[in-house]
Short mmCIF file of C-alpha atoms in Angstrom, two decimals:
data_model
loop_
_atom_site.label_atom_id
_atom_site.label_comp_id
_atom_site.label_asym_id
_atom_site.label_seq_id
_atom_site.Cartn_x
_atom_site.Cartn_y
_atom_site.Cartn_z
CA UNK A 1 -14.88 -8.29 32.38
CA UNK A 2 -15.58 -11.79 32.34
CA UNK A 3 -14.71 -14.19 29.59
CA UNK A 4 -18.46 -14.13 28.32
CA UNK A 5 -18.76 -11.04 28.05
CA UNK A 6 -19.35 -10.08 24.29
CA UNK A 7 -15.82 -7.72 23.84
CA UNK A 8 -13.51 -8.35 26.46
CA UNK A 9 -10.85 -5.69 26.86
CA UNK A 10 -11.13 -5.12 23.07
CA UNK A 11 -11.82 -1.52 23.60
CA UNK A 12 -9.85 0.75 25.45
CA UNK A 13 -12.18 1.94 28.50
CA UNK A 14 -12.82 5.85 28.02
CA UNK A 15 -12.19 8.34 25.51
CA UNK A 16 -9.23 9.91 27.07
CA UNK A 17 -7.50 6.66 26.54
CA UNK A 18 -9.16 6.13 23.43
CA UNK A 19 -7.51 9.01 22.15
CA UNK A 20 -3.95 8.98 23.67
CA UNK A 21 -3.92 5.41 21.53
CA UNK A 22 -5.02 6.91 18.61
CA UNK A 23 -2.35 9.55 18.56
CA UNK A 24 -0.23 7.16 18.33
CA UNK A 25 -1.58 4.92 15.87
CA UNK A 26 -1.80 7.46 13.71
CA UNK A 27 2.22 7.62 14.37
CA UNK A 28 2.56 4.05 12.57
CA UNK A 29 1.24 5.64 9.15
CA UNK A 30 4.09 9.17 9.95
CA UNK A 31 6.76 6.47 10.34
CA UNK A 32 6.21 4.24 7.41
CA UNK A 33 5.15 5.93 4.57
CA UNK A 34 8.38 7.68 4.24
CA UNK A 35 9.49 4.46 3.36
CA UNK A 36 6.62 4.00 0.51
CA UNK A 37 6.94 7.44 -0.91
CA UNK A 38 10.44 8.15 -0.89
CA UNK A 39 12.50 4.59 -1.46
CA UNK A 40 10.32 2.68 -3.96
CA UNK A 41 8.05 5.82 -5.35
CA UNK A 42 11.12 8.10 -5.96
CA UNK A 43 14.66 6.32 -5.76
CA UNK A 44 14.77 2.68 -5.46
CA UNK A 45 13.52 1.90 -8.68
CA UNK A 46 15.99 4.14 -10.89
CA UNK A 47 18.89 3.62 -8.81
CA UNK A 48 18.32 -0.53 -8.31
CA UNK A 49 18.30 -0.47 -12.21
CA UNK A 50 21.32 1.46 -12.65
CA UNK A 51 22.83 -0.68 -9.99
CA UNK A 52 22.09 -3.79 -12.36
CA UNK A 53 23.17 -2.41 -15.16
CA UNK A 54 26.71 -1.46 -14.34
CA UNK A 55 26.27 -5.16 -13.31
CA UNK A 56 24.66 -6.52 -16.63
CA UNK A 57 25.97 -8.22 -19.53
CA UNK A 58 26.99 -7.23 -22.99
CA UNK A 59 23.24 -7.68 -23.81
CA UNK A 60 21.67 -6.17 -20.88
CA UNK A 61 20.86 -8.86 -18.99
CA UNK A 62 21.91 -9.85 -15.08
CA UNK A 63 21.63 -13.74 -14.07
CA UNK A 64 20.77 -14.05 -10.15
CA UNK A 65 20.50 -17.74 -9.37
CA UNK A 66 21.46 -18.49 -12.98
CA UNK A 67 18.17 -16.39 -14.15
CA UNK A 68 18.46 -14.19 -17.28
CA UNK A 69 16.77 -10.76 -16.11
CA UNK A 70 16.79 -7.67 -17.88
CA UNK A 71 18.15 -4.87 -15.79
CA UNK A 72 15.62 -2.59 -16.96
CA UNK A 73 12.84 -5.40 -15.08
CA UNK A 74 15.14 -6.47 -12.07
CA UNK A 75 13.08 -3.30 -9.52
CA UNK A 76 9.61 -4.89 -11.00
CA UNK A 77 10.30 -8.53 -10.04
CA UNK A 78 11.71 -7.48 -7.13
CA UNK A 79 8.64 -5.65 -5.65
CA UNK A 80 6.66 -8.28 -7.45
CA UNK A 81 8.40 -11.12 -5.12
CA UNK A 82 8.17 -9.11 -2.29
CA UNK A 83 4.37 -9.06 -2.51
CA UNK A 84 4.63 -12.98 -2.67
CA UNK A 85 6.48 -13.51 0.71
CA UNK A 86 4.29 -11.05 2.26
CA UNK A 87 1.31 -13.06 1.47
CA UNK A 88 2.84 -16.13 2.81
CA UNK A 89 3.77 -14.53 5.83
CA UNK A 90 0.47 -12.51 6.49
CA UNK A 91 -1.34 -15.93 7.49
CA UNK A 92 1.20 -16.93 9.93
CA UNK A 93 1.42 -13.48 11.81
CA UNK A 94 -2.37 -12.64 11.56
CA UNK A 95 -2.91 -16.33 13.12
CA UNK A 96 -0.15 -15.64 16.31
CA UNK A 97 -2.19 -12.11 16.58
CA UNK A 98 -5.18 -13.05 16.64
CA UNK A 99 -4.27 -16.12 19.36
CA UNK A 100 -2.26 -14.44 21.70
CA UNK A 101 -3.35 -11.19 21.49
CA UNK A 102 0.10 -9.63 21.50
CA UNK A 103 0.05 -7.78 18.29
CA UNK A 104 3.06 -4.90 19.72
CA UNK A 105 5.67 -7.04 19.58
CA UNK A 106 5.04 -8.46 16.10
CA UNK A 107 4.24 -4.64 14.89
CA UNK A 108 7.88 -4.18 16.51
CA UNK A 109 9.35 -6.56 14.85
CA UNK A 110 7.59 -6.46 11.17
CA UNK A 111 8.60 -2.63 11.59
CA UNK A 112 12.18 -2.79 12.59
CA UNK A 113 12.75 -5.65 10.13
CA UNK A 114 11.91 -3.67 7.73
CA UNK A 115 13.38 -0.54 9.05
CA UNK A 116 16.84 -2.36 9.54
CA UNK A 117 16.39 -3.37 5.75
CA UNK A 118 16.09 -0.15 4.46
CA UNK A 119 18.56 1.64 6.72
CA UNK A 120 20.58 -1.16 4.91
CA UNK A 121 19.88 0.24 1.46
CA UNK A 122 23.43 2.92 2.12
CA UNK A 123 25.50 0.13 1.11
CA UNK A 124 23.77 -0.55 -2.35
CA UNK A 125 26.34 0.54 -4.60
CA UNK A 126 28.67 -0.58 -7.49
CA UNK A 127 27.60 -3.72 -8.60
CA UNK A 128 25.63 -5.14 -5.69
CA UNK A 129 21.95 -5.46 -7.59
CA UNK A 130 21.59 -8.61 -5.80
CA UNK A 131 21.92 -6.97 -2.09
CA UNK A 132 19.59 -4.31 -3.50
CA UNK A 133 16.66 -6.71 -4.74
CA UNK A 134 17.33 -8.65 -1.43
CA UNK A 135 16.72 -5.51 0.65
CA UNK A 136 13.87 -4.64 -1.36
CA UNK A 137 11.88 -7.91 -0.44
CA UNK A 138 12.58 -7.94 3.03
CA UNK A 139 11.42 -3.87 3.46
CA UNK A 140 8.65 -4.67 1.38
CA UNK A 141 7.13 -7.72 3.03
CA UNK A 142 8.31 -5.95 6.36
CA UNK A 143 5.84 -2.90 5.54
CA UNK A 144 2.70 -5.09 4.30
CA UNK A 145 2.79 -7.57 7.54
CA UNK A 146 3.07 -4.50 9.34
CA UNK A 147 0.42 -2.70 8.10
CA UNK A 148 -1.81 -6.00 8.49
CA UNK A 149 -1.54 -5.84 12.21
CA UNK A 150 -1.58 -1.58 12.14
CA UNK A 151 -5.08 -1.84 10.87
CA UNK A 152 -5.65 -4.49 13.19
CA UNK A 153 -5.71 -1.91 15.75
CA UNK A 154 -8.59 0.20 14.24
CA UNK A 155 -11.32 -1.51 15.78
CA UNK A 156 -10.06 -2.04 19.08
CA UNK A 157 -8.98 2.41 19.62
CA UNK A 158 -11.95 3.27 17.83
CA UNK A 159 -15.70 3.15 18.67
CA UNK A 160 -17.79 2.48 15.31
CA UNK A 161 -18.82 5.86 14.89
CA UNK A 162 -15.14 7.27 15.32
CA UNK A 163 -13.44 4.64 12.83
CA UNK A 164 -14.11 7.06 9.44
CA UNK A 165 -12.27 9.94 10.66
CA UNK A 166 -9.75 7.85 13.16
CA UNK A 167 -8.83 6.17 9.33
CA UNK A 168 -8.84 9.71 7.82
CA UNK A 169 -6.13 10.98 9.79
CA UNK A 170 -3.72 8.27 9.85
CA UNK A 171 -3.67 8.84 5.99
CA UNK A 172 -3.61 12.59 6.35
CA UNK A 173 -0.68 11.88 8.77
CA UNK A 174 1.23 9.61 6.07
CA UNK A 175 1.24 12.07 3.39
CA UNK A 176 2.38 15.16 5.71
CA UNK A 177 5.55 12.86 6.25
CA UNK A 178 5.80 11.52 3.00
CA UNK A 179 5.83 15.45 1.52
CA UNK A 180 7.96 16.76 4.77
CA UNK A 181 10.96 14.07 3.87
CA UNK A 182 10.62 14.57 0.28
CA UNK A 183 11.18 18.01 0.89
CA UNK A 184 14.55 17.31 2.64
CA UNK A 185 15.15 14.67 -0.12
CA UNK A 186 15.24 17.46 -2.61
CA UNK A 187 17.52 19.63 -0.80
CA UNK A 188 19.93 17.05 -0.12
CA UNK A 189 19.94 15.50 -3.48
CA UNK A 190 19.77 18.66 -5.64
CA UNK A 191 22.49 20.82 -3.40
CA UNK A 192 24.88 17.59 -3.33
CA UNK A 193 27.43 19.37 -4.62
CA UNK A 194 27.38 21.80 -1.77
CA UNK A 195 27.57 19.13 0.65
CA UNK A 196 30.10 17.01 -0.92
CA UNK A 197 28.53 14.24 -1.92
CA UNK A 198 28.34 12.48 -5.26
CA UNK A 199 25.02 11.85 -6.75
CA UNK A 200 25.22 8.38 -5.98
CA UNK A 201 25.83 9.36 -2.16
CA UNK A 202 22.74 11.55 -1.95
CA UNK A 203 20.29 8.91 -3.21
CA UNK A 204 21.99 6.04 -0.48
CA UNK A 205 21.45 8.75 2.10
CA UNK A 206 17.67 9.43 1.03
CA UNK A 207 16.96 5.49 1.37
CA UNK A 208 18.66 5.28 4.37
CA UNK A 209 17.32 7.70 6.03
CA UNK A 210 14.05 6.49 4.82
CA UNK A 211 14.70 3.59 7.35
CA UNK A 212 16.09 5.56 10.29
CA UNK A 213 12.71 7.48 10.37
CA UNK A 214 10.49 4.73 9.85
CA UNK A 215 12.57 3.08 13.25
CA UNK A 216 12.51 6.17 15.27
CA UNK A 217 8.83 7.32 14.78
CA UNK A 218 7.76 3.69 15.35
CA UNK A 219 8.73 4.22 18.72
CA UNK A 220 5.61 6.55 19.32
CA UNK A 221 3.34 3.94 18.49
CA UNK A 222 4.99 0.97 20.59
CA UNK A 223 4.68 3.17 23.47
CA UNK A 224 0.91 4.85 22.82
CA UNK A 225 -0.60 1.45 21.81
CA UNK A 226 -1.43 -1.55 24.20
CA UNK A 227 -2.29 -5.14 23.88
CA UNK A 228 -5.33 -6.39 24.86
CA UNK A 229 -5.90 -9.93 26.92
CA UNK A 230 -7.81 -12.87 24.95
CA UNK A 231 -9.91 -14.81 26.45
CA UNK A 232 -9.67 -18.12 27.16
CA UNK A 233 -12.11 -19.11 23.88
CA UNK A 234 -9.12 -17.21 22.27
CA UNK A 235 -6.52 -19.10 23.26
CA UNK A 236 -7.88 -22.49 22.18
CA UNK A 237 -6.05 -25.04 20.15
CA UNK A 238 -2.70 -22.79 20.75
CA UNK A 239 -1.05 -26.06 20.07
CA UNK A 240 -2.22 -26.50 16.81
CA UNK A 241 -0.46 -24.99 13.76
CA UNK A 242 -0.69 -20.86 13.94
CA UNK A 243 -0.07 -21.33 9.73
CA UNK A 244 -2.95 -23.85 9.81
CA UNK A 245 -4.72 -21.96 11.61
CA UNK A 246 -3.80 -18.89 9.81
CA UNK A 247 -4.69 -20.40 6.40
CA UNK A 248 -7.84 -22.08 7.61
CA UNK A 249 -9.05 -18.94 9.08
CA UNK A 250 -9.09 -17.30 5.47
CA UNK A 251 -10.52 -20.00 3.97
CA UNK A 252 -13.26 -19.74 6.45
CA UNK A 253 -13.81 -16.30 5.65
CA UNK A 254 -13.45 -16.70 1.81
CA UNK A 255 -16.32 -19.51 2.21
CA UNK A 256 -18.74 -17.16 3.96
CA UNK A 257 -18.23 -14.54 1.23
CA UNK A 258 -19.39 -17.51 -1.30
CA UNK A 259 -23.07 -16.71 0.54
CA UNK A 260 -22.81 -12.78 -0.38
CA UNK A 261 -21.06 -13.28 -4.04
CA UNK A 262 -22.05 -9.70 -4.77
CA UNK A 263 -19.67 -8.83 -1.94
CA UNK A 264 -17.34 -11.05 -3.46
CA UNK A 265 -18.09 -9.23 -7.16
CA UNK A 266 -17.02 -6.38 -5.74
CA UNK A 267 -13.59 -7.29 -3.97
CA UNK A 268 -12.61 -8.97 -7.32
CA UNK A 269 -13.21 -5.79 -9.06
CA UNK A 270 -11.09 -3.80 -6.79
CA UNK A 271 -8.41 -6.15 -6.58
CA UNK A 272 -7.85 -5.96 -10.49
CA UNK A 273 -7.92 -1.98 -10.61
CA UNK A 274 -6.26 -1.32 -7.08
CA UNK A 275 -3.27 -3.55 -8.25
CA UNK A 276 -3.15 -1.50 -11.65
CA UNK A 277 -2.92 1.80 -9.15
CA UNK A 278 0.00 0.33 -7.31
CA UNK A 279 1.83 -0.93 -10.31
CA UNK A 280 1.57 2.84 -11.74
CA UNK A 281 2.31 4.30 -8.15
CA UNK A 282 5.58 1.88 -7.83
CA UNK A 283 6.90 2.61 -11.41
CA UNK A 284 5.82 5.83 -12.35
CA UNK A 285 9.67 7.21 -11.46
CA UNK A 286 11.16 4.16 -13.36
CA UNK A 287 9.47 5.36 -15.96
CA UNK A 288 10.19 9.05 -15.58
CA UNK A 289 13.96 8.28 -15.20
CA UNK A 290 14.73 5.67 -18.08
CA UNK A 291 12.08 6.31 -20.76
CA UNK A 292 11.17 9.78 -20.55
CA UNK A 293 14.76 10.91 -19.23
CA UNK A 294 13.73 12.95 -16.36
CA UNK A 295 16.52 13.82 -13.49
CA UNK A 296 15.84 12.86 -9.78
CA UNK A 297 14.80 16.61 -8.85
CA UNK A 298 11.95 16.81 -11.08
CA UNK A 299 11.01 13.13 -10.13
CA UNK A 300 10.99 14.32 -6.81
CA UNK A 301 8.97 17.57 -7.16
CA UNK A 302 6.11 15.70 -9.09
CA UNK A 303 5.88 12.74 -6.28
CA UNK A 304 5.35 15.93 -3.90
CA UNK A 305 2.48 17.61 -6.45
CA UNK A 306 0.89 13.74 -5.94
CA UNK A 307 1.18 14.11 -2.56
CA UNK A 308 -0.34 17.22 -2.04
CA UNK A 309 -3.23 16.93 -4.49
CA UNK A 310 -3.88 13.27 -3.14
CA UNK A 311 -5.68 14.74 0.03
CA UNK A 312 -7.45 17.47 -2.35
CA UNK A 313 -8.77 14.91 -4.13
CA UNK A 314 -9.64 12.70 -2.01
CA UNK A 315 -11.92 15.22 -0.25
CA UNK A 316 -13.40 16.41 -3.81
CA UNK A 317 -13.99 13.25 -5.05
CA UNK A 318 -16.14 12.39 -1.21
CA UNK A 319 -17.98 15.01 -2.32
CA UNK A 320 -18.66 13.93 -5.92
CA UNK A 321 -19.78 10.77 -4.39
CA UNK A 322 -22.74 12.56 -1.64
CA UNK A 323 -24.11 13.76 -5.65
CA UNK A 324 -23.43 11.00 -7.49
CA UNK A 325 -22.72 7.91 -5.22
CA UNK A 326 -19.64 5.92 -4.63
CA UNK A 327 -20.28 3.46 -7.58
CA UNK A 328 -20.29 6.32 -10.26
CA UNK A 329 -17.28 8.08 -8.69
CA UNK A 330 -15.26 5.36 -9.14
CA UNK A 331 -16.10 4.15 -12.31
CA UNK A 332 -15.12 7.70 -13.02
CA UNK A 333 -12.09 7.67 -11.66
CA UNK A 334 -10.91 4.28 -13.59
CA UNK A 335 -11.68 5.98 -16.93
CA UNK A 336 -9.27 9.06 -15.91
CA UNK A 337 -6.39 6.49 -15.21
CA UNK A 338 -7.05 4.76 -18.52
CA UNK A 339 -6.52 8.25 -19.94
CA UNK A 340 -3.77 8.57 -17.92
CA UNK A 341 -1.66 5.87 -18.82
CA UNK A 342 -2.63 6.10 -22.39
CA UNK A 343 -1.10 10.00 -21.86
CA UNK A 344 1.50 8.76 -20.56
CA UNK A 345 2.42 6.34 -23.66
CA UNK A 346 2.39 9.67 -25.56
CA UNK A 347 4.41 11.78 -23.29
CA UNK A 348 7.53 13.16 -24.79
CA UNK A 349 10.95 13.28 -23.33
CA UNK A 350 13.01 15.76 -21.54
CA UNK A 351 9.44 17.87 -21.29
CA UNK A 352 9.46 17.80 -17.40
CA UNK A 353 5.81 20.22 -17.52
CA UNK A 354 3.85 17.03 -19.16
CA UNK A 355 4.82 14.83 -16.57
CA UNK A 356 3.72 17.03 -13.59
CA UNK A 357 0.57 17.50 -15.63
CA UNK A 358 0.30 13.87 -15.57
CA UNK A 359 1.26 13.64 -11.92
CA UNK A 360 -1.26 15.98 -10.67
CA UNK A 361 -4.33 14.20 -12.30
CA UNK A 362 -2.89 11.30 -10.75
CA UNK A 363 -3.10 13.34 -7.64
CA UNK A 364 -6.70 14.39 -8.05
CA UNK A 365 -7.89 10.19 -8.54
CA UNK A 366 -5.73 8.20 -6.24
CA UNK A 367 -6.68 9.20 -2.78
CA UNK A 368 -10.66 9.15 -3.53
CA UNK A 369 -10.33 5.80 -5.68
CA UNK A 370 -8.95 3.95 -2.69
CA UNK A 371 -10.43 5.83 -0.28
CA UNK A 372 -14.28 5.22 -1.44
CA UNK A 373 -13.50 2.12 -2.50
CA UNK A 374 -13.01 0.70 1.29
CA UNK A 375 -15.80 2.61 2.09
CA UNK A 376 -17.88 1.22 -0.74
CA UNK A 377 -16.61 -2.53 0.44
CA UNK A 378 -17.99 -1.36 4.43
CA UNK A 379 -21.26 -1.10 3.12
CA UNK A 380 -21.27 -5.12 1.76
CA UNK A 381 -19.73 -6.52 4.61
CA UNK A 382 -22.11 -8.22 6.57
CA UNK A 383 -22.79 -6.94 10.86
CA UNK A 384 -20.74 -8.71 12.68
CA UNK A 385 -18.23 -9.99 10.38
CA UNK A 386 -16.23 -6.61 10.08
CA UNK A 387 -12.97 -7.81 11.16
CA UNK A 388 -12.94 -11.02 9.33
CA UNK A 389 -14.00 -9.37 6.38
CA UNK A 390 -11.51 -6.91 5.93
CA UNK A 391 -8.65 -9.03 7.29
CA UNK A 392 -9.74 -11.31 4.34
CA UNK A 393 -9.68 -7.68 1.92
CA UNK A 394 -6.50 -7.26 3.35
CA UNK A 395 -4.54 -10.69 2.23
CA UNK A 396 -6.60 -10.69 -0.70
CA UNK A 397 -5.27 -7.11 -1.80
CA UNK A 398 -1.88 -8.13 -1.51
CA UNK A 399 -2.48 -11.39 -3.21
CA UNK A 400 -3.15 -10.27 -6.30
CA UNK A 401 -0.93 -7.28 -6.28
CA UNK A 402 2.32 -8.94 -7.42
CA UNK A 403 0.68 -9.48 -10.59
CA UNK A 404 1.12 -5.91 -12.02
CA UNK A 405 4.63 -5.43 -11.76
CA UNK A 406 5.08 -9.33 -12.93
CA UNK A 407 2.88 -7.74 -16.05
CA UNK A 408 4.99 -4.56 -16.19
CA UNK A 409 8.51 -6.59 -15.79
CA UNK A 410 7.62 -9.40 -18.62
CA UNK A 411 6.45 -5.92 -20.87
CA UNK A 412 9.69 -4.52 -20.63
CA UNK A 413 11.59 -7.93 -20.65
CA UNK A 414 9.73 -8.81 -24.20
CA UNK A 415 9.89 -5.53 -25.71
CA UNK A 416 12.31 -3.47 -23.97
CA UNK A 417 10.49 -0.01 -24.27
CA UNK A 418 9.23 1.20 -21.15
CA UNK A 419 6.41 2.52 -23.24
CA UNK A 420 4.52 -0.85 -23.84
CA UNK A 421 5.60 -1.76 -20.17
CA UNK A 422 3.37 1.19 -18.93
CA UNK A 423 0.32 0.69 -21.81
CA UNK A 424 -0.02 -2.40 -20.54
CA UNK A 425 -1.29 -1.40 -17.18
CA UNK A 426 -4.29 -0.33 -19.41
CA UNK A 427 -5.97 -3.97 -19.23
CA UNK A 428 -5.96 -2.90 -15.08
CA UNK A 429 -8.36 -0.67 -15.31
CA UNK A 430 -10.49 -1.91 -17.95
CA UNK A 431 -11.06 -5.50 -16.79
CA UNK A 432 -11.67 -3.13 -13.34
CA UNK A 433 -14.03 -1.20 -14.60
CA UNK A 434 -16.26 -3.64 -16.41
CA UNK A 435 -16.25 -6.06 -13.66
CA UNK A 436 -17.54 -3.15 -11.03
CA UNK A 437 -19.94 -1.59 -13.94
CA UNK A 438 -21.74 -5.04 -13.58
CA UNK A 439 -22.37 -5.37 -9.65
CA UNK A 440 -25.56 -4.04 -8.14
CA UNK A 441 -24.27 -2.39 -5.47
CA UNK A 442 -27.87 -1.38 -4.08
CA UNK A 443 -28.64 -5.07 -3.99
CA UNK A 444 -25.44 -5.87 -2.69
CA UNK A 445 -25.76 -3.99 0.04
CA UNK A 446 -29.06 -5.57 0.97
CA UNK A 447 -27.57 -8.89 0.54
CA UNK A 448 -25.17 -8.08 3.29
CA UNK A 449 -28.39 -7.30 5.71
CA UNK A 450 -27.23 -3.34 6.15
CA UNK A 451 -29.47 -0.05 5.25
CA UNK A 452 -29.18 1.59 1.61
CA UNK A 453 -27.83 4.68 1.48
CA UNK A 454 -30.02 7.26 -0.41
CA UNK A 455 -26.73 7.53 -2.88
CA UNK A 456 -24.21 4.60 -2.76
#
């Protein structure tokens, strides 16, 4: 292929190699989201906050770099600054990408950053909060530039009409591996007697290990998945600033979306309630542990109902949308996690059944609210802007999504009750759902220049 030619190299050449890379794509999503479900779904947020309190003061406070934190709000700000750094970093790593066309080695070392960071979480004990929120940002920013240049992939592996069900079973493959380890995590952690560990023990081995799977099953991908040569339009102005560049290329993107503001309607929508979904995914154990008093085994065991029902419902709630249409599903959706959290306000203590009633309608909404919601945004992006658009979705998502557990930290910091911390999620959803309510999705969708769908 020539340098003219429309997409040089950006495909792999026949379907036998198409595949053999998507096998091992699909490897990425097995490797790291052990690390999502198991260390900050499950452990890292009770355990970091017991960590800080056998560090904190007479009146519950810790003070890194002189800062008065409650100990109780030290695993929100934590995840909260983590989602900070990654945005800063996403520019600068998309920008080297996209330039040199050598995304492997920065997917190698994104994962194995972040790997090394988590393996790293053994040593958290005693008094060493500080090493724990330290290890926290780095795994955290690790896995969100990584998964920046994972998706990156999806386009080049997969022909247009393969990309649905390419996407499909990368997720599938994330939560067999997030509900295989969990599994192990319970035996482990609920026989530690039998295996002579403390309690404390058990939990640094779940993290760790956490981190020696996410290395080891990155190797699949690394060796399945190739770079692809730019041309030489590609590699223009490699002496400028790949930041600048980085930056400037988002702002680019942002500007075009100014021409389809219905587009732009709808990402603002989704960023609001998506970053209420993450806040309650991140701290919904926090929240069992310390304010419901739940122990780590039944934590565990509702984390696997969520995993399990997730793929049910993401599949029930595709078909809800071939009846109803995407718009409606969602909308849907957003009212059962207001009724959700304001459940969860209610919940008593110590009654372990509640909460797994809780955690399977969480179960039944998360997959299909996040999964019809990127298919809803596919329908407003223009042709032929795909890549930038969703690159822009991307570092937009994450932008925004430090702001719930800010929201949830400063709750708890103000009030100290765990309940108001999760109420407050409430304003997610609402502001979510009244800002979607009010695009025109059929419009929007025209505005972008693509075909209506008879229910959208």
């Amino acid at each position: 292929m020539t340098a003219g030619t429309t997409e040089p190299e950006e495909y792999a050449t026949g379907p036998a190699e198409r595949r053999r890379e998507q096998r091992g794509w699909y490897f990425y999503d097995f490797a790291c989201s052990v690390y999502s479900t198991s260390v900050v779904t499950v452990f890292l947020g009770p355990y970091l906050t017991s960590v800080a309190r056998a560090a904190a003061d007479a009146e519950g406070f810790v003070h890194p770099l002189g800062i008065p934190v409650r100990a109780g709000s030290l695993f929100a700000y934590s995840v909260s600054a983590s989602i900070v750094v990654a945005v800063l970093v996403m520019p600068l790593v998309g920008a080297v990408a996209d330039r040199t066309g050598r995304k492997k080695p920065l997917l190698a070392a994104a994962a194995y950053l972040g790997a090394t960071a988590t393996a790293g979480m053994f040593f958290l004990a005693g008094e060493r909060y500080l090493l724990g929120a330290f290890l926290l940002i780095v795994a955290n920013a690790s896995l969100s530039v990584s998964m920046v240049l994972y998706n990156a992939y999806l386009p080049q592996i997969a022909e247009p009409d393969e990309r649905d069900s390419v996407s499909s079973r990368g997720w599938a493959f994330g939560y067999t591996s997030g509900a295989l380890v969990l599994v192990l995590n319970l035996i482990l952690y609920s026989g530690h007697d039998s295996f002579g560990l403390t309690e404390g023990e058990a939990v640094r081995i779940c993290l760790a290990s956490a981190g020696v799977w996410w290395g080891a099953f990155t190797l699949v991908p690394l060796r399945r998945l190739r770079d692809r040569r730019m041309p030489p339009k590609g590699r223009e102005g490699m002496g400028e600033g790949a930041v600048g560049s980085g930056w400037r290329q988002l702002r680019e993107t942002l500007k075009d979306m100014r021409r389809h503001p219905l587009t732009l309607s709808f990402l603002l929508a989704y960023l609001v309630y998506n970053d209420g979904v993450q806040t309650v995914i991140s701290q919904a154990s926090l929240y069992g542990s310390e304010e419901l008093g739940l122990d780590q085994t039944t934590l565990i065991t509702a984390v696997l109902l969520v995993q399990v029902l997730a793929v049910a419902g993401a599949l029930g709630m595709g078909r809800l949308a071939r009846t109803y249409g995407a718009k409606r599903t969602i909308l849907s959706s957003l009212a059962v996690w207001t009724l959700i959290l304001s459940a969860a306000y209610f919940l008593p203590a110590d009654a372990p059944v509640f909460f797994f009633t809780l955690a399977a309608a969480i179960g039944l909404v998360l997959g299909g609210s996040q999964a019809l919601s990127r298919s809803l945004f596919s329908h407003l992006v223009p042709r032929g802007k795909e890549a930038e658009y969703f690159s822009a979705y991307e570092v937009s998502d994450r932008g925004l999504s430090w702001l719930g557990p800010l929201v949830f930290g400063l709750a708890y910091q103000l009030t100290g009750s765990y309940r108001d911390a999760i109420i407050s999620l409430v304003i997610f959803f609402v502001v979510g759902f009244a800002l979607l309510a009010r695009v025109p999705v059929r419009r929007a969708v025209e505005a972008a220049g693509n075909a209506v769908p008879d229910r959208i």
